[in-house]
Short mmCIF file of C-alpha atoms and ligand atoms in Angstrom, two decimals:
data_model
loop_
_atom_site.label_atom_id
_atom_site.label_comp_id
_atom_site.label_asym_id
_atom_site.label_seq_id
_atom_site.Cartn_x
_atom_site.Cartn_y
_atom_site.Cartn_z
CA MET A 1 52.20 -8.62 -89.11
CA LEU A 2 51.07 -7.79 -85.92
CA ILE A 3 49.18 -4.85 -86.67
CA ARG A 4 45.59 -6.47 -88.31
CA LYS A 5 43.00 -4.29 -89.44
CA ARG A 6 39.91 -3.66 -88.31
CA GLN A 7 37.54 -6.47 -88.31
CA GLY A 8 34.21 -6.26 -88.95
CA TRP A 9 33.03 -6.83 -85.37
CA GLU A 10 35.36 -4.48 -83.80
CA ILE A 11 33.85 -1.56 -82.73
CA PRO A 12 34.14 1.85 -84.58
CA GLU A 13 35.51 4.46 -82.43
CA SER A 14 32.27 6.62 -83.95
CA GLN A 15 30.69 4.13 -81.96
CA ALA A 16 32.53 5.09 -78.46
CA THR A 17 31.70 8.80 -78.34
CA PRO A 18 32.68 10.55 -75.42
CA GLU A 19 29.82 12.00 -74.53
CA ALA A 20 27.67 8.97 -74.89
CA VAL A 21 29.54 7.36 -72.66
CA TYR A 22 30.44 10.02 -70.48
CA HIS A 23 27.06 9.80 -69.45
CA ASP A 24 26.93 5.87 -68.01
CA ARG A 25 30.59 6.36 -66.68
CA ARG A 26 29.57 5.44 -62.81
CA ARG A 27 28.20 2.54 -64.00
CA LEU A 28 30.95 1.58 -66.01
CA LEU A 29 33.66 1.89 -63.95
CA LYS A 30 31.85 0.27 -61.25
CA ALA A 31 31.47 -2.75 -63.34
CA MET A 32 35.31 -2.87 -64.47
CA GLY A 33 36.65 -2.77 -61.06
CA LEU A 34 38.92 -0.45 -61.90
CA GLY A 35 42.13 -0.80 -59.35
CA GLY A 36 45.76 -1.09 -60.02
CA ILE A 37 49.75 -0.46 -59.02
CA GLY A 38 51.21 2.14 -58.27
CA ILE A 39 54.82 2.49 -59.77
CA GLY A 40 55.11 5.28 -57.62
CA ALA A 41 54.78 2.20 -54.58
CA LEU A 42 59.05 1.53 -55.02
CA ALA A 43 59.86 5.03 -54.42
CA ALA A 44 57.16 5.40 -51.83
CA GLY A 45 58.81 2.64 -49.97
CA LEU A 46 55.73 0.31 -50.67
CA SER A 47 57.03 -1.85 -52.75
CA ALA A 48 55.84 -5.28 -50.93
CA GLY A 49 54.51 -6.23 -54.21
CA PHE A 50 51.36 -6.16 -56.68
CA LEU A 51 49.63 -3.50 -55.30
CA THR A 52 46.05 -3.55 -55.87
CA GLY A 53 44.46 -0.14 -55.36
CA ALA A 54 40.60 0.76 -54.45
CA PRO A 55 38.24 0.94 -57.25
CA ALA A 56 38.59 4.47 -58.95
CA GLN A 57 35.90 6.58 -57.83
CA ALA A 58 33.15 7.93 -60.53
CA ALA A 59 32.75 11.68 -59.59
CA ALA A 60 32.15 13.50 -63.15
CA PRO A 61 35.15 14.37 -65.22
CA PRO A 62 35.26 18.14 -65.05
CA ALA A 63 34.22 19.55 -68.51
CA PRO A 64 37.29 20.41 -70.64
CA PRO A 65 38.40 24.63 -70.53
CA ALA A 66 37.70 26.84 -73.09
CA ASP A 67 40.57 25.82 -75.74
CA PRO A 68 42.21 28.64 -77.74
CA SER A 69 43.49 25.41 -80.25
CA ALA A 70 39.69 23.87 -80.44
CA SER A 71 39.23 24.80 -83.59
CA LEU A 72 41.92 22.76 -85.36
CA TYR A 73 39.89 19.10 -84.09
CA PRO A 74 39.25 16.95 -84.95
CA ALA A 75 42.27 16.40 -87.56
CA LYS A 76 42.00 13.81 -90.14
CA ARG A 77 42.86 10.51 -89.13
CA ASP A 78 45.78 8.77 -90.48
CA PRO A 79 44.64 5.42 -91.78
CA ARG A 80 47.93 3.64 -91.93
CA TYR A 81 47.85 2.90 -87.97
CA THR A 82 44.96 0.76 -87.28
CA LEU A 83 43.95 -1.24 -84.02
CA ASP A 84 43.28 -4.85 -83.25
CA ARG A 85 40.71 -3.83 -80.52
CA ALA A 86 38.08 -1.70 -79.71
CA ILE A 87 38.92 1.97 -78.64
CA THR A 88 38.67 2.47 -75.18
CA PRO A 89 35.82 4.62 -74.02
CA ALA A 90 37.32 8.12 -73.30
CA ALA A 91 35.31 7.93 -69.73
CA ILE A 92 38.18 5.49 -68.76
CA VAL A 93 41.40 7.18 -70.46
CA THR A 94 40.26 10.68 -69.23
CA THR A 95 39.68 9.33 -65.49
CA TYR A 96 42.00 6.60 -64.96
CA ASN A 97 45.23 8.27 -65.45
CA ASN A 98 49.12 8.26 -63.93
CA PHE A 99 50.09 11.90 -63.60
CA TYR A 100 52.63 11.46 -60.51
CA GLU A 101 52.36 15.09 -60.38
CA PHE A 102 48.93 15.17 -59.08
CA GLY A 103 48.89 12.13 -56.55
CA THR A 104 49.85 8.26 -56.96
CA GLU A 105 46.43 6.81 -57.34
CA LYS A 106 44.86 6.72 -60.45
CA ASP A 107 42.06 9.46 -59.70
CA ILE A 108 43.71 12.25 -60.32
CA TYR A 109 41.70 13.68 -62.85
CA GLU A 110 40.34 16.41 -60.52
CA ALA A 111 43.44 17.51 -58.90
CA ALA A 112 45.18 18.17 -62.51
CA GLN A 113 42.52 20.95 -63.33
CA GLN A 114 44.95 23.34 -61.43
CA LEU A 115 47.05 22.79 -64.54
CA LYS A 116 47.17 25.70 -66.11
CA LEU A 117 47.54 25.33 -69.86
CA ARG A 118 47.80 28.84 -71.14
CA PRO A 119 50.34 30.69 -71.60
CA TRP A 120 52.43 27.68 -72.60
CA SER A 121 55.65 27.12 -74.55
CA ILE A 122 58.18 25.02 -75.25
CA ALA A 123 62.12 25.29 -75.41
CA ILE A 124 63.97 23.81 -77.71
CA ASP A 125 67.53 23.96 -77.05
CA GLY A 126 71.09 21.49 -76.20
CA MET A 127 72.99 20.71 -79.11
CA VAL A 128 70.58 22.32 -81.95
CA GLU A 129 71.87 25.26 -84.59
CA LYS A 130 69.90 27.82 -82.71
CA PRO A 131 67.74 27.12 -79.43
CA PHE A 132 64.74 28.74 -79.40
CA THR A 133 61.15 28.93 -77.54
CA MET A 134 57.57 28.83 -79.06
CA ALA A 135 54.29 28.97 -77.67
CA ILE A 136 51.80 26.40 -78.18
CA ASP A 137 49.78 27.70 -80.21
CA ASP A 138 52.17 29.11 -82.33
CA LEU A 139 53.43 25.53 -82.75
CA LEU A 140 50.04 23.51 -83.15
CA HIS A 141 49.57 25.93 -86.40
CA VAL A 142 52.93 24.67 -87.99
CA MET A 143 53.07 21.16 -87.16
CA PRO A 144 51.10 18.79 -89.28
CA LEU A 145 48.08 17.79 -87.13
CA GLU A 146 46.44 14.46 -87.97
CA GLU A 147 44.87 11.31 -85.68
CA ARG A 148 46.45 8.30 -84.91
CA LEU A 149 44.63 5.23 -83.20
CA TYR A 150 47.29 3.71 -80.74
CA ARG A 151 47.61 1.00 -78.60
CA HIS A 152 48.86 2.17 -74.51
CA ARG A 153 50.48 -0.21 -72.55
CA CYS A 154 51.36 0.88 -69.07
CA VAL A 155 54.08 -0.75 -67.28
CA GLU A 156 51.53 -1.96 -64.65
CA ALA A 157 49.93 -4.16 -67.47
CA TRP A 158 46.71 -2.63 -68.11
CA ALA A 159 45.92 -1.72 -71.48
CA ILE A 160 44.21 0.97 -73.44
CA ALA A 161 43.57 2.24 -76.87
CA VAL A 162 43.46 6.06 -77.71
CA PRO A 163 42.44 8.19 -81.02
CA TRP A 164 45.11 10.67 -80.51
CA THR A 165 45.52 13.94 -82.19
CA GLY A 166 49.04 15.47 -83.08
CA PHE A 167 51.92 15.68 -84.82
CA PRO A 168 55.19 13.00 -85.53
CA LEU A 169 57.50 14.06 -83.46
CA LYS A 170 59.78 13.64 -86.52
CA ALA A 171 58.52 16.87 -87.83
CA LEU A 172 59.60 18.80 -84.28
CA VAL A 173 63.07 17.27 -84.64
CA GLU A 174 63.57 18.57 -88.41
CA ARG A 175 62.38 22.25 -86.76
CA ALA A 176 64.49 22.17 -83.94
CA LYS A 177 67.83 21.65 -86.21
CA PRO A 178 69.83 19.31 -84.64
CA LEU A 179 73.40 19.32 -84.83
CA SER A 180 74.74 15.99 -86.52
CA SER A 181 76.65 15.22 -83.12
CA ALA A 182 73.29 14.75 -81.16
CA THR A 183 72.09 11.60 -80.33
CA TYR A 184 69.51 11.26 -77.46
CA VAL A 185 66.58 14.10 -76.76
CA ARG A 186 65.48 14.64 -73.36
CA LEU A 187 62.02 15.72 -72.83
CA GLN A 188 60.80 17.07 -69.62
CA THR A 189 57.72 18.21 -68.24
CA PHE A 190 56.42 21.59 -66.28
CA LEU A 191 57.85 22.19 -62.80
CA ASN A 192 55.06 24.04 -60.57
CA PRO A 193 54.54 22.91 -57.01
CA LYS A 194 51.95 25.16 -56.50
CA GLU A 195 49.74 23.54 -59.41
CA ALA A 196 51.07 20.26 -59.06
CA PRO A 197 51.57 19.48 -55.58
CA GLU A 198 53.16 16.30 -55.21
CA GLN A 199 56.21 18.03 -56.66
CA ASN A 200 56.85 19.09 -53.08
CA GLN A 201 57.30 15.70 -52.58
CA PHE A 202 61.48 15.90 -52.50
CA TRP A 203 61.82 12.11 -53.14
CA TYR A 204 60.47 12.30 -56.60
CA PRO A 205 63.41 13.66 -59.26
CA TRP A 206 61.38 16.28 -60.49
CA PRO A 207 60.75 17.45 -63.22
CA TYR A 208 59.68 14.44 -64.82
CA THR A 209 62.18 13.52 -67.27
CA GLU A 210 61.79 11.26 -70.07
CA GLY A 211 64.61 10.48 -73.17
CA LEU A 212 65.01 8.50 -76.55
CA THR A 213 67.42 7.61 -78.79
CA MET A 214 67.66 10.04 -82.06
CA ALA A 215 66.85 7.57 -84.08
CA GLU A 216 63.65 6.25 -81.45
CA ALA A 217 62.67 10.05 -81.80
CA THR A 218 62.74 10.13 -85.66
CA ASN A 219 60.80 6.59 -85.91
CA GLU A 220 57.69 7.53 -87.53
CA LEU A 221 55.55 6.09 -84.63
CA ALA A 222 57.12 8.37 -82.05
CA PHE A 223 54.04 10.68 -81.85
CA VAL A 224 53.34 14.24 -80.16
CA ALA A 225 50.17 14.25 -78.90
CA THR A 226 47.95 17.16 -78.31
CA GLY A 227 44.89 16.04 -78.09
CA LEU A 228 42.53 13.07 -78.12
CA TYR A 229 39.11 11.77 -79.07
CA GLY A 230 38.84 14.38 -81.52
CA LYS A 231 39.66 17.69 -79.07
CA PRO A 232 42.23 19.13 -77.12
CA ALA A 233 43.55 16.98 -74.40
CA LEU A 234 42.60 17.38 -70.97
CA PRO A 235 45.40 18.36 -67.93
CA GLN A 236 45.05 14.57 -66.63
CA ASN A 237 46.32 13.28 -70.24
CA GLY A 238 49.36 15.56 -70.37
CA ALA A 239 47.98 18.81 -71.77
CA PRO A 240 48.74 20.63 -74.04
CA ILE A 241 51.81 18.35 -75.27
CA ARG A 242 52.67 15.05 -74.43
CA LEU A 243 54.96 12.15 -76.40
CA VAL A 244 53.12 8.90 -76.99
CA VAL A 245 55.52 6.14 -77.81
CA PRO A 246 53.49 3.00 -78.35
CA TRP A 247 56.01 0.27 -78.52
CA LYS A 248 57.38 0.99 -74.74
CA TYR A 249 55.81 1.32 -71.59
CA GLY A 250 53.42 4.32 -70.77
CA PHE A 251 56.10 5.47 -68.16
CA LYS A 252 58.00 6.97 -71.52
CA SER A 253 54.97 8.78 -72.79
CA VAL A 254 55.89 11.87 -70.95
CA LYS A 255 53.20 13.90 -69.99
CA SER A 256 52.77 18.12 -70.38
CA ILE A 257 56.07 18.99 -71.93
CA VAL A 258 57.81 21.92 -71.21
CA ARG A 259 61.45 21.78 -72.77
CA ILE A 260 63.42 19.20 -75.53
CA THR A 261 66.55 19.21 -75.19
CA PHE A 262 69.38 17.82 -77.92
CA THR A 263 72.42 16.03 -76.03
CA ASN A 264 74.98 13.37 -76.75
CA GLU A 265 74.32 12.09 -73.49
CA ARG A 266 71.95 9.09 -72.74
CA PRO A 267 69.17 11.37 -70.14
CA LYS A 268 68.55 10.09 -66.61
CA THR A 269 64.60 9.30 -66.70
CA PHE A 270 62.25 9.99 -63.61
CA TRP A 271 61.84 6.05 -63.05
CA GLU A 272 65.27 5.13 -63.96
CA VAL A 273 66.74 7.31 -61.06
CA LEU A 274 63.78 6.10 -58.63
CA GLY A 275 64.20 2.26 -59.30
CA PRO A 276 66.86 1.62 -62.22
CA THR A 277 66.75 -2.06 -61.35
CA GLU A 278 62.59 -1.66 -62.48
CA TYR A 279 62.89 0.75 -65.18
CA GLY A 280 64.88 1.23 -67.60
CA PHE A 281 66.13 3.61 -70.37
CA TRP A 282 64.73 1.48 -72.92
CA ALA A 283 61.67 0.10 -71.27
CA ASN A 284 60.48 -1.94 -74.60
CA VAL A 285 57.35 -3.88 -73.94
CA ASN A 286 57.85 -7.94 -74.36
CA PRO A 287 55.82 -10.68 -72.66
CA THR A 288 58.72 -12.47 -71.74
CA VAL A 289 60.56 -10.21 -69.77
CA PRO A 290 58.83 -9.86 -66.77
CA HIS A 291 59.46 -6.77 -64.04
CA PRO A 292 61.20 -7.89 -61.49
CA ARG A 293 57.44 -7.86 -59.41
CA TRP A 294 54.88 -9.08 -62.17
CA SER A 295 54.69 -10.98 -65.01
CA GLN A 296 54.60 -9.10 -68.36
CA ALA A 297 52.83 -11.92 -70.31
CA THR A 298 49.18 -10.42 -70.22
CA GLU A 299 47.87 -6.99 -69.94
CA ARG A 300 44.28 -6.22 -68.72
CA VAL A 301 42.57 -4.05 -71.38
CA LEU A 302 40.57 -1.30 -69.88
CA GLY A 303 36.72 -1.35 -70.44
CA ALA A 304 36.65 -4.74 -71.73
CA ASP A 305 36.46 -6.29 -68.68
CA LYS A 306 39.46 -9.18 -69.82
CA ARG A 307 43.22 -10.19 -70.12
CA VAL A 308 44.54 -10.37 -72.95
CA PRO A 309 48.31 -11.71 -74.08
CA THR A 310 51.07 -8.88 -74.26
CA VAL A 311 52.57 -8.66 -77.90
CA ILE A 312 56.26 -7.55 -78.21
CA TYR A 313 56.50 -3.70 -79.04
CA ASN A 314 53.13 -3.93 -78.07
CA GLY A 315 52.31 -5.03 -81.41
CA TYR A 316 54.42 -2.54 -83.56
CA GLY A 317 57.59 -4.44 -83.99
CA GLU A 318 57.20 -4.03 -87.87
CA TYR A 319 58.14 -0.39 -87.48
CA VAL A 320 60.43 -0.43 -84.34
CA ALA A 321 62.45 -3.92 -84.76
CA GLY A 322 65.19 -2.36 -86.74
CA LEU A 323 66.34 0.30 -84.35
CA TYR A 324 67.57 -2.31 -81.62
CA LYS A 325 68.99 -5.15 -83.77
CA ASP A 326 72.53 -4.02 -83.71
CA ILE A 327 72.44 -2.98 -79.85
CA LYS A 328 74.09 -5.10 -77.61
CA GLY A 329 74.74 -5.45 -74.00
CA GLU A 330 71.54 -3.39 -72.94
CA LYS A 331 68.44 -4.32 -71.28
CA LEU A 332 66.26 -3.65 -73.99
CA PHE A 333 62.48 -4.53 -72.61
CA MET A 334 62.71 -2.76 -69.01
N1 MTE B 1 54.12 11.92 -67.20
C1 MTE B 1 54.55 12.64 -66.54
N2 MTE B 1 55.11 13.78 -66.49
N3 MTE B 1 54.26 12.27 -64.87
C2 MTE B 1 53.58 10.94 -64.78
O1 MTE B 1 53.33 10.58 -63.78
N4 MTE B 1 53.13 8.82 -65.96
C3 MTE B 1 53.42 8.10 -67.09
C4 MTE B 1 53.08 8.98 -68.52
N5 MTE B 1 53.83 10.28 -68.45
C5 MTE B 1 53.24 10.43 -66.10
C6 MTE B 1 53.92 10.69 -67.27
C7 MTE B 1 53.00 6.91 -66.90
S1 MTE B 1 53.26 5.69 -66.01
C8 MTE B 1 51.96 6.12 -67.98
S2 MTE B 1 51.26 4.60 -68.34
C9 MTE B 1 50.90 7.58 -68.83
O2 MTE B 1 51.67 8.63 -68.59
C10 MTE B 1 49.96 7.56 -68.74
O3 MTE B 1 49.19 8.25 -69.48
P1 MTE B 1 47.78 8.40 -69.34
O4 MTE B 1 47.32 8.93 -68.11
O5 MTE B 1 47.20 9.46 -70.31
O6 MTE B 1 46.94 7.29 -69.71
#
């Protein structure tokens, strides 16, 4: 089994409270020497190799705005999902982000505060019995909220472990009542260049779009996150609602979703349009299939100052390997 129960030496998340770490974030980030490569380097014409950015600057992350859903958190933890590593401190997960709508560097958390989280609604359309739109707070009250500890593996070879709050995507799919002819789900981010200035960059195929097969979307691991660390999500992490598919590279986990469409055509995804030879539709984690510009054999664990071997399906093979056993002739790992 690839996911093991937490061992005695592993830090329980109760000892990694966001607030405690917030106070020490400057020293922490400096000590980590955080840097990274931009997957957008390709689109921006900077694709000369494995780029290393400057260390993240540790300005104070803004306090979360008053959130009408705050009373729903924390949700009860689902004990089925355990980690093989310590939870990453919240100070890192909320200040080291990929959210290209707000910039191509990792320190977009301040810019992302421009994203207005209310009113926010999600449209469900395409091949469903009856399309509908639902306000986020109405949705939150009918979905079975729970907390799950998941590993997250970015295609850039950094990794974090996060306590997400949310609900299984399957619950939303059931509510959407898709037609039996629907074979894919397309998930779309908001489009509002006034709040997200990078959406003025015409060479990106906005809005950010991702897709899953119906079998993937209804797999028990596919999760819709609305919070993290026992609180409502922050804009930089994809508030108020994002996808979390931990067996795939992080770019599949689309943030700040406004539309979910059921279709029988494979969605063209944001990164696939930009770099089809580097970022595919499937993007399942596999240490033996290198990215064209770097190895995927190991990953940098943020906050732990070490590299560890990458595991196929990011350690979730027991849940998802079966989804792919009959698929032939597809690049399942890029
Ligand atoms: N969703 C949108 N809309 N825009 C993005 O740029 N980046 C993706 C994914 N979802 C991205 C997105 C990538 S590359 C990663 S690794 C994760 O979000 C990062 O999530 P995090 O910042 O919460 O760690």
